[in-house]
Amino acid sequence: MPDNSKHIKIIEVYSDIAGHKKGASLGLDALRNSSKELDSTYYEKFETENILHENNAFEKPSEFEHAKYIDKIYLVISRLAQRVKKLREENLFPIVLAGDHSSCAGTMHGLKMAHPNEEIGVVYIDAHADIHSPYTSGSGNMHGMPLAVACALDNSESKINEPNKKEKEYWNKLKYLVTNEPSIKPENIVFCALRDYEGEEKVLIEKYKIPTYSVEEITFKGIQNVVEEIFKKLSYCKHIYISFDVDSIDPLYVPGTGTPVTNGLSYEQAMQLNLELIKNEKVCCWEMAEINPLYNNNKDDSKRVFKILEKVTNNLLKYY
């Protein structure tokens, strides 16, 4: 069997400044420790590289109220976008392991840079919609904004804030990092396990008719049927990106995340959903984010998340 490991590149993004709790950056080392404890050779088999983070920004309060640390987050997202672009141009498969989920805006921008004239679909496995903007966010935490960044959505019809001039400048730079067009079309998104979102986000979901698979629907229809429907919906997309936030899993099974939400996927459902999705030849990038070992019940929680990473990667080797 040919060694396909050289076609996969692991990108580690230790950034932890976009969430409301610290600790997500620790998730990446928790994965490495879990690999060692399970006698896995995962990190010896695959090349890894780090994106320079800006976590020292936490030492001072952000000067921005409605998009906290947007100046630093802009730097991280820009760096990640350039790396994803380069890897895709080399026909490599990026696996992005991230701290907070704001990083996925950089991943999506990078995919658009690499595939400027082709449709890109997004399967977003998350308890949250992450489609707020500085105009609508109640917290100003940017891990709730990556889809709005990639889709260039202000959602002005639901406006509750008035960002200052500098915030608006950074926000527009983030939205149009690639071109003067959105990197992702909102109608090219499919949500899985979504269950905790605000009215401002609901407006966009309904406006763009974004398909949303609840945990109940996934359970009722079964993983394989849901995956078939997802790829049928995104059949016109040449490339598909999967973004997996571990808070999509019920905290009963994986409590180690900064924003846990009950009534989520079972551990087995999360595993199987990712394993089935990764089989499709259109999938060009997979990302996992928001692992926070500070909230684990015990160290085995991180091991369970690592097993998803390892099994998804092994499945990818069969199909990429």
mmCIF file of N, CA and C in Angstrom, residues 36 111 118 219 236:
data_model
loop_
_atom_site.group_PDB
_atom_site.id
_atom_site.type_symbol
_atom_site.label_atom_id
_atom_site.label_comp_id
_atom_site.label_asym_id
_atom_site.label_seq_id
_atom_site.Cartn_x
_atom_site.Cartn_y
_atom_site.Cartn_z
ATOM 1 N N LYS A 36 0.873 10.096 22.986
ATOM 2 C CA LYS A 36 1.962 9.386 23.674
ATOM 3 C C LYS A 36 1.410 8.339 24.636
ATOM 4 N N LEU A 111 -8.708 28.556 1.530
ATOM 5 C CA LEU A 111 -9.273 27.686 0.499
ATOM 6 C C LEU A 111 -9.727 28.502 -0.705
ATOM 7 N N GLU A 118 -13.797 28.419 -8.000
ATOM 8 C CA GLU A 118 -14.574 27.195 -7.778
ATOM 9 C C GLU A 118 -15.431 27.303 -6.525
ATOM 10 N N THR A 219 -30.096 11.708 14.617
ATOM 11 C CA THR A 219 -30.404 10.435 15.287
ATOM 12 C C THR A 219 -31.515 9.694 14.553
ATOM 13 N N TYR A 236 -22.962 20.729 -6.231
ATOM 14 C CA TYR A 236 -22.413 21.693 -7.189
ATOM 15 C C TYR A 236 -21.072 22.258 -6.711
#
